[in-house]
CSV table of C-alpha atoms and ligand atoms in Angstrom, one decimal:
chain,number,residue,atom,x,y,z
P,1,MET,CA,-9.6,12.8,-18.7
P,2,ILE,CA,-10.0,9.6,-16.6
P,3,LEU,CA,-12.1,9.6,-13.5
P,4,SER,CA,-10.5,7.0,-11.0
P,5,ILE,CA,-11.9,5.9,-7.8
P,6,GLU,CA,-10.6,4.0,-4.6
P,7,SER,CA,-12.3,2.2,-2.3
P,8,SER,CA,-10.4,-1.2,-1.5
P,9,CYS,CA,-10.1,-0.4,2.5
P,10,ASP,CA,-10.7,2.6,4.4
P,11,ASP,CA,-10.0,5.4,1.9
P,12,SER,CA,-12.4,7.2,0.0
P,13,ALA,CA,-10.7,8.6,-3.3
P,14,ILE,CA,-11.4,10.1,-6.4
P,15,ALA,CA,-8.9,11.4,-9.0
P,16,ILE,CA,-9.1,13.0,-12.5
P,17,THR,CA,-5.8,12.3,-14.5
P,18,ASP,CA,-5.4,13.8,-18.0
P,19,ILE,CA,-4.5,10.9,-20.4
P,20,LYS,CA,-2.0,12.8,-22.7
P,21,THR,CA,-0.1,14.8,-20.0
P,22,LYS,CA,-0.8,12.3,-17.3
P,23,LYS,CA,-1.3,15.8,-15.4
P,24,LEU,CA,-3.1,15.0,-12.0
P,25,LEU,CA,-6.1,17.8,-12.4
P,26,PHE,CA,-7.8,16.8,-9.2
P,27,HIS,CA,-7.5,14.5,-6.1
P,28,LYS,CA,-9.7,14.0,-3.2
P,29,LYS,CA,-9.6,11.6,-0.2
P,30,ILE,CA,-11.5,11.3,2.7
P,31,SER,CA,-9.8,8.6,5.0
P,32,GLN,CA,-11.7,7.0,8.0
P,33,GLU,CA,-9.0,6.6,10.2
P,34,LEU,CA,-10.5,8.4,12.9
P,35,GLU,CA,-13.9,6.3,12.8
P,36,HIS,CA,-12.2,3.2,12.9
P,37,SER,CA,-9.3,3.9,15.7
P,38,VAL,CA,-11.7,3.3,18.4
P,39,TYR,CA,-11.9,0.1,17.5
P,40,GLY,CA,-7.9,-0.5,16.6
P,41,GLY,CA,-8.6,-1.4,12.9
P,42,VAL,CA,-10.8,-1.5,10.1
P,43,VAL,CA,-14.6,-2.6,10.7
P,44,PRO,CA,-15.6,-3.6,7.3
P,45,GLU,CA,-19.2,-2.9,7.8
P,46,LEU,CA,-18.5,0.5,9.1
P,47,ALA,CA,-16.5,0.9,6.1
P,48,ALA,CA,-18.7,0.1,3.2
P,49,ARG,CA,-21.1,2.6,4.8
P,50,LEU,CA,-18.7,5.4,5.3
P,51,HIS,CA,-17.7,5.0,1.4
P,52,ALA,CA,-21.5,5.4,0.5
P,53,GLU,CA,-21.4,8.9,2.1
P,54,ALA,CA,-18.2,10.0,0.9
P,55,LEU,CA,-17.8,8.8,-2.9
P,56,PRO,CA,-20.9,10.8,-4.1
P,57,LYS,CA,-20.0,14.0,-2.1
P,58,ILE,CA,-16.3,13.8,-3.8
P,59,LEU,CA,-18.0,13.0,-7.4
P,60,GLU,CA,-20.0,15.8,-6.7
P,61,GLU,CA,-17.1,18.2,-6.9
P,62,CYS,CA,-15.7,16.5,-10.3
P,63,ARG,CA,-18.9,17.4,-12.1
P,64,ALA,CA,-17.1,20.0,-14.3
P,65,TYR,CA,-15.0,17.4,-15.7
P,66,PHE,CA,-17.6,14.8,-16.8
P,67,LYS,CA,-17.8,16.3,-20.1
P,68,ASP,CA,-14.3,15.2,-21.0
P,69,LEU,CA,-14.1,12.1,-19.4
P,70,LYS,CA,-13.0,8.9,-21.6
P,71,ALA,CA,-13.1,6.3,-19.4
P,72,VAL,CA,-13.9,5.5,-15.5
P,73,ALA,CA,-11.3,3.4,-13.9
P,74,VAL,CA,-11.9,1.8,-10.4
P,75,THR,CA,-10.1,-0.6,-7.8
P,76,SER,CA,-11.6,-4.1,-8.3
P,77,THR,CA,-9.5,-6.3,-6.4
P,78,PRO,CA,-7.8,-7.1,-4.0
P,79,GLY,CA,-9.6,-5.2,-0.8
P,80,LEU,CA,-12.4,-5.8,1.4
P,81,ALA,CA,-15.5,-7.1,-0.5
P,82,VAL,CA,-17.9,-5.2,1.1
P,83,THR,CA,-16.1,-2.1,0.6
P,84,LEU,CA,-14.7,-2.5,-3.1
P,85,VAL,CA,-18.2,-2.9,-4.2
P,86,GLU,CA,-19.2,0.4,-2.9
P,87,GLY,CA,-16.7,1.8,-5.7
P,88,VAL,CA,-17.4,-0.6,-8.5
P,89,THR,CA,-20.7,0.2,-8.1
P,90,MET,CA,-20.2,3.9,-8.6
P,91,ALA,CA,-18.0,3.3,-11.5
P,92,LYS,CA,-20.7,0.9,-13.2
P,93,ALA,CA,-23.2,4.0,-12.9
P,94,ILE,CA,-20.8,6.3,-14.1
P,95,SER,CA,-20.2,4.4,-17.1
P,96,VAL,CA,-23.8,3.8,-18.1
P,97,ALA,CA,-24.8,7.3,-17.6
P,98,LEU,CA,-21.8,8.8,-19.8
P,99,GLY,CA,-21.5,6.1,-22.0
P,100,ILE,CA,-17.6,5.7,-21.2
P,101,PRO,CA,-15.6,2.4,-21.0
P,102,MET,CA,-14.8,1.0,-17.1
P,103,ILE,CA,-11.2,-0.1,-16.3
P,104,GLY,CA,-11.0,-2.4,-13.5
P,105,VAL,CA,-7.5,-1.5,-11.6
P,106,ASN,CA,-5.6,-4.0,-9.4
P,107,HIS,CA,-4.7,-2.0,-6.3
P,108,LEU,CA,-1.2,-3.7,-5.9
P,109,ILE,CA,-0.5,-2.4,-9.3
P,110,GLY,CA,-1.8,0.7,-8.4
P,111,HIS,CA,1.0,1.1,-5.2
P,112,ILE,CA,3.4,0.3,-7.7
P,113,TYR,CA,2.4,3.1,-10.2
P,114,SER,CA,2.4,5.4,-7.3
P,115,LEU,CA,5.9,5.9,-8.3
P,116,PHE,CA,5.0,7.6,-11.3
P,117,ILE,CA,2.0,10.1,-10.9
P,118,GLU,CA,3.0,13.0,-13.3
P,119,LYS,CA,5.9,10.9,-14.4
P,120,GLU,CA,7.0,8.4,-16.8
P,121,THR,CA,7.2,4.8,-16.3
P,122,GLN,CA,10.9,3.3,-15.3
P,123,PHE,CA,11.4,-0.3,-15.7
P,124,PRO,CA,12.5,-2.8,-15.2
P,125,LEU,CA,12.0,-2.7,-11.2
P,126,THR,CA,12.5,-4.9,-7.9
P,127,VAL,CA,9.5,-3.6,-5.9
P,128,LEU,CA,8.9,-4.1,-2.2
P,129,LEU,CA,5.4,-3.3,-1.2
P,130,VAL,CA,4.7,-2.9,2.4
P,131,SER,CA,1.2,-2.0,3.2
P,132,GLY,CA,-1.7,-3.0,5.8
P,133,GLY,CA,-2.8,-6.0,3.4
P,134,HIS,CA,0.6,-6.9,1.7
P,135,THR,CA,4.1,-7.8,2.3
P,136,GLN,CA,5.4,-8.9,-1.2
P,137,VAL,CA,8.7,-8.3,-3.6
P,138,MET,CA,8.3,-8.1,-6.9
P,139,GLU,CA,9.8,-7.9,-10.6
P,140,VAL,CA,8.1,-5.4,-12.5
P,141,LYS,CA,9.1,-5.8,-16.4
P,142,SER,CA,5.9,-4.0,-17.9
P,143,LEU,CA,2.1,-3.4,-16.9
P,144,GLU,CA,1.5,-6.9,-18.0
P,145,GLN,CA,4.6,-8.5,-16.5
P,146,ILE,CA,4.7,-8.4,-13.0
P,147,GLU,CA,6.0,-11.3,-11.1
P,148,THR,CA,5.4,-12.1,-7.3
P,149,VAL,CA,8.7,-13.6,-5.8
P,150,ALA,CA,8.2,-13.5,-2.0
P,151,LYS,CA,5.3,-12.6,0.0
P,152,SER,CA,4.2,-13.0,3.5
P,153,MET,CA,2.9,-16.3,4.8
P,154,ASP,CA,0.5,-14.5,7.5
P,155,ASP,CA,0.6,-11.3,8.7
P,156,SER,CA,1.7,-8.1,6.8
P,157,PHE,CA,4.4,-5.9,7.7
P,158,GLY,CA,1.9,-2.8,8.4
P,159,GLU,CA,-0.6,-5.4,9.9
P,160,SER,CA,1.9,-6.2,12.5
P,161,PHE,CA,2.4,-2.3,13.2
P,162,ASP,CA,-1.4,-2.0,13.6
P,163,LYS,CA,-1.6,-5.1,15.9
P,164,CYS,CA,0.8,-4.5,18.3
P,165,ALA,CA,0.0,-0.2,18.5
P,166,LYS,CA,-3.5,-2.0,19.4
P,167,MET,CA,-2.2,-4.2,22.3
P,168,MET,CA,-0.6,-0.9,23.5
P,169,GLY,CA,-3.8,1.0,23.3
P,170,LEU,CA,-2.1,3.4,21.0
P,171,GLY,CA,-4.8,3.7,18.2
P,172,TYR,CA,-5.4,3.2,14.7
P,173,PRO,CA,-3.2,3.4,12.2
P,174,GLY,CA,-0.6,1.7,14.2
P,175,GLY,CA,2.6,2.5,11.8
P,176,PRO,CA,2.8,6.1,12.4
P,177,LEU,CA,2.0,5.5,16.0
P,178,ILE,CA,4.6,3.0,16.7
P,179,GLN,CA,7.2,5.2,14.5
P,180,GLU,CA,6.6,8.1,16.6
P,181,LEU,CA,7.1,6.2,20.1
P,182,ALA,CA,9.9,4.2,18.7
P,183,LYS,CA,12.2,7.3,18.4
P,184,GLY,CA,12.6,7.6,22.0
P,185,GLY,CA,13.0,3.9,22.8
P,186,ASP,CA,16.1,1.6,23.1
P,187,ARG,CA,15.9,-0.9,19.7
P,188,LYS,CA,17.9,-3.5,21.6
P,189,ARG,CA,16.2,-3.8,25.1
P,190,TYR,CA,14.1,-6.5,23.8
P,191,ASN,CA,15.5,-9.2,21.8
P,192,PHE,CA,12.6,-10.6,20.0
P,193,THR,CA,13.7,-13.0,17.1
P,194,ILE,CA,13.8,-12.4,13.7
P,195,PRO,CA,11.0,-14.5,12.0
P,196,LEU,CA,12.4,-17.3,9.5
P,197,SER,CA,16.0,-16.5,10.1
P,198,GLN,CA,17.0,-20.1,10.0
P,199,SER,CA,14.8,-20.7,7.1
P,200,PRO,CA,16.3,-20.6,3.4
P,201,LEU,CA,12.7,-19.7,2.3
P,202,ILE,CA,12.8,-16.1,0.7
P,203,ALA,CA,9.3,-15.4,2.6
P,204,PHE,CA,8.1,-13.3,5.3
P,205,SER,CA,6.3,-14.0,8.2
P,206,TYR,CA,4.9,-11.5,11.1
P,207,SER,CA,2.4,-13.5,13.4
P,208,GLY,CA,5.3,-14.9,15.4
P,209,LEU,CA,6.8,-11.6,16.2
P,210,LYS,CA,3.2,-10.4,17.1
P,211,ASN,CA,2.9,-12.9,19.4
P,212,ALA,CA,6.3,-12.3,21.0
P,213,VAL,CA,5.3,-8.3,21.4
P,214,ARG,CA,2.2,-9.3,22.9
P,215,LEU,CA,3.9,-11.2,25.7
P,216,ALA,CA,6.1,-8.4,26.3
P,217,VAL,CA,3.3,-6.2,26.6
P,218,GLU,CA,1.6,-8.1,29.0
P,219,LYS,CA,4.6,-7.8,31.1
P,220,ALA,CA,5.4,-4.6,30.8
P,221,THR,CA,4.3,-1.1,32.3
P,222,GLU,CA,3.4,2.2,30.2
P,223,GLU,CA,7.0,3.1,30.3
P,224,ASP,CA,8.3,0.3,28.5
P,225,TYR,CA,6.3,0.9,26.0
P,226,LYS,CA,8.8,3.0,23.8
P,227,ASP,CA,11.6,0.4,24.1
P,228,ILE,CA,9.0,-2.5,22.9
P,229,ALA,CA,7.8,-0.1,20.1
P,230,ALA,CA,11.4,0.2,19.3
P,231,SER,CA,12.9,-3.1,19.4
P,232,PHE,CA,9.8,-4.1,17.6
P,233,GLU,CA,10.2,-1.9,14.6
P,234,HIS,CA,14.1,-2.6,14.6
P,235,ILE,CA,13.1,-6.5,14.4
P,236,ALA,CA,10.1,-6.2,12.1
P,237,SER,CA,12.7,-4.1,9.4
P,238,ALA,CA,15.5,-6.1,10.1
P,239,HIS,CA,13.6,-9.4,8.7
P,240,LEU,CA,13.0,-7.7,5.6
P,241,ILE,CA,16.7,-6.7,5.4
P,242,GLN,CA,17.7,-10.0,5.9
P,243,LYS,CA,15.6,-11.5,3.5
P,244,LEU,CA,16.3,-9.1,0.9
P,245,LYS,CA,19.8,-9.5,1.5
P,246,LYS,CA,19.7,-13.5,0.5
P,247,TYR,CA,17.3,-12.6,-2.5
P,248,PHE,CA,20.0,-10.2,-3.9
P,249,LYS,CA,22.7,-13.0,-3.3
P,250,ASP,CA,21.2,-14.1,-7.1
P,251,VAL,CA,19.6,-10.8,-8.4
P,252,HIS,CA,21.3,-7.5,-8.8
P,253,PRO,CA,18.7,-5.1,-9.2
P,254,LYS,CA,19.6,-1.7,-10.9
P,255,THR,CA,16.5,0.1,-9.5
P,256,PHE,CA,14.6,-0.9,-6.3
P,257,ALA,CA,11.3,0.8,-5.3
P,258,ILE,CA,9.6,0.6,-1.7
P,259,VAL,CA,5.8,1.0,-2.3
P,260,GLY,CA,2.6,1.0,0.0
P,261,GLY,CA,1.5,2.8,2.9
P,262,ALA,CA,4.7,1.3,5.3
P,263,SER,CA,7.0,2.7,2.9
P,264,ALA,CA,6.7,6.0,4.5
P,265,ASN,CA,8.4,4.4,7.6
P,266,LEU,CA,11.8,5.9,8.0
P,267,TYR,CA,13.7,3.5,9.9
P,268,LEU,CA,12.9,0.9,7.1
P,269,ARG,CA,13.9,3.6,4.0
P,270,ALA,CA,17.0,4.1,6.2
P,271,GLN,CA,17.6,0.6,6.1
P,272,ILE,CA,17.0,-0.3,2.7
P,273,GLU,CA,19.3,2.7,1.7
P,274,GLU,CA,22.1,0.9,3.7
P,275,LEU,CA,21.3,-2.4,2.1
P,276,LEU,CA,21.3,-0.8,-1.6
P,277,LYS,CA,24.8,1.0,-1.3
P,278,PRO,CA,27.1,-2.1,-1.9
P,279,HIS,CA,24.9,-2.9,-5.3
P,280,ASN,CA,25.1,0.4,-6.2
P,281,ALA,CA,21.3,0.2,-7.0
P,282,LYS,CA,19.0,3.3,-7.3
P,283,LEU,CA,16.1,3.4,-4.4
P,284,LEU,CA,12.8,4.9,-5.9
P,285,LEU,CA,10.2,6.2,-3.4
P,286,SER,CA,6.7,7.5,-3.9
P,287,GLU,CA,5.9,10.8,-2.9
P,288,LEU,CA,4.8,10.8,1.0
P,289,LYS,CA,1.3,11.5,0.2
P,290,TYR,CA,0.9,8.8,-2.4
P,291,CYS,CA,2.6,6.1,-0.1
P,292,SER,CA,-0.7,5.4,1.8
P,293,ASP,CA,-4.4,4.3,-0.6
P,294,ASN,CA,-5.3,7.2,-3.0
P,295,ALA,CA,-7.1,7.2,-6.5
P,296,ALA,CA,-4.3,9.2,-8.3
P,297,MET,CA,-2.4,5.9,-8.7
P,298,ILE,CA,-5.1,3.9,-9.7
P,299,GLY,CA,-5.7,6.7,-12.4
P,300,ARG,CA,-1.9,6.5,-13.3
P,301,VAL,CA,-2.5,2.9,-13.7
P,302,ALA,CA,-5.5,3.6,-15.9
P,303,ILE,CA,-3.8,5.6,-18.6
P,304,GLU,CA,-1.6,3.1,-19.3
P,305,MET,CA,-4.8,0.6,-19.5
P,306,TYR,CA,-6.6,3.0,-21.7
P,307,GLU,CA,-3.8,3.2,-24.2
P,308,LYS,CA,-3.7,-0.4,-24.2
P,309,LYS,CA,-7.6,-0.5,-24.7
P,310,MET,CA,-8.0,-2.9,-21.5
P,311,PHE,CA,-11.6,-2.3,-20.9
P,312,SER,CA,-14.1,-4.3,-19.0
P,313,SER,CA,-17.9,-4.5,-19.8
P,314,LEU,CA,-20.5,-4.1,-17.1
P,315,ASP,CA,-20.6,-7.8,-16.3
P,316,GLU,CA,-17.3,-8.5,-17.0
P,317,LEU,CA,-16.2,-6.0,-14.1
P,318,GLU,CA,-16.3,-8.3,-11.2
P,319,ILE,CA,-14.9,-7.3,-7.6
P,320,SER,CA,-12.3,-9.8,-6.3
P,321,PRO,CA,-10.9,-9.7,-2.5
P,322,LYS,CA,-7.9,-11.5,-3.5
P,323,SER,CA,-5.3,-10.6,-5.8
P,324,LYS,CA,-3.6,-12.6,-8.5
P,325,LEU,CA,-0.4,-11.5,-7.8
A,1,KG4,O1,-1.2,1.1,1.5
A,1,KG4,P1,-1.9,1.4,2.9
A,1,KG4,O2,-2.4,2.7,3.0
A,1,KG4,O3,-3.1,0.4,2.7
A,1,KG4,C1,-3.2,-1.2,2.2
A,1,KG4,O4,-3.2,-1.2,0.9
A,1,KG4,O5,-3.4,-1.9,3.1
A,1,KG4,O6,-1.3,1.2,4.3
A,1,KG4,C2,-1.7,1.3,5.3
A,1,KG4,C3,-0.8,0.6,6.2
A,1,KG4,C4,-1.3,0.5,7.6
A,1,KG4,O7,-0.9,-0.7,8.1
A,1,KG4,C5,-0.4,1.6,8.5
A,1,KG4,O8,-0.3,1.0,9.9
A,1,KG4,C6,0.9,1.4,7.9
A,1,KG4,O9,0.4,1.2,6.4
A,1,KG4,N1,1.8,2.7,7.9
A,1,KG4,C7,2.9,2.4,8.4
A,1,KG4,C8,3.5,3.8,8.4
A,1,KG4,N2,2.5,4.5,7.8
A,1,KG4,C9,1.6,3.7,7.7
A,1,KG4,N3,3.6,1.0,8.9
A,1,KG4,C10,4.7,1.5,9.3
A,1,KG4,N4,5.3,2.9,9.8
A,1,KG4,C11,4.7,4.1,9.0
A,1,KG4,N5,5.2,5.2,9.4
A,2,ZN,ZN1,-3.1,0.1,-0.4
């Protein structure tokens, strides 16, 4: 079995996965959403302190599995430096105490493998990752062959939901709150511009849209918020669709996947389904409970890395806030 740890942002999670059967034997996650919601976003130092409390508590519940562990895996990149270090330090201690190898997992690859928890992998795959930290399109041929073909030049898709929610005093995380508010709103009322629509670049940008929302919120009353939320959600998704359409002119994926916390967005899912129809491409989605950060996806990547003996020694396993992908 492999014990996997996730602490890259505001979720403390540990999973135990069976290497042979890929079965998830244990998974527990303690989210810090409530603690950060008063600030309208994640406060890194507070997050680190909460991981230091939560991770040992969850680990205690895994004691019965210790004798069967063959490796310990941990998210080591990308993420907040002060929170990544909490998980990595715990992984190092477990590795020394139990005499088992360590596996450093890239969180973005974790999101890709959230599609395959307790399942076999399916490659090749074109993946849209939409989370709080990232918005990027990747061509995935295998664990070691992942190429990023488009990414955000500034804010991410999920982050723009968080920031717009904060402007309207809705709380954190903003994604589900905006989605809920948008349900009763008029998607056409605010005529926000689709970012980069005149640019031939296949890239994403959310900072301009965020500022347009800020101007609208400043002039609005609370009654207008649902229309702002609906119009924003519409344009934020339309931007992804427009760029993907452009990308699909040259590349025709047979299988397309959306992963990451914001892949839970129902409006985006519906738009992507429409986009894929004429291409006859299959859409893969993670189970809703594995869209946001979790340790099960880290454990699923770790199985592949264990089989390829992709281990890191104590001094090799460094945290790296920025991903190479
Ligand atoms: O993958 P994740 O849990 O953490 C990162 O790796 O960043 O993603 C969290 C992000 C947050 O920005 C949150 O607002 C967004 O995903 N999110 C959503 C929805 N649910 C979560 N964004 C839009 N619509 C949603 N339904
Ligand atoms: Zn994530």
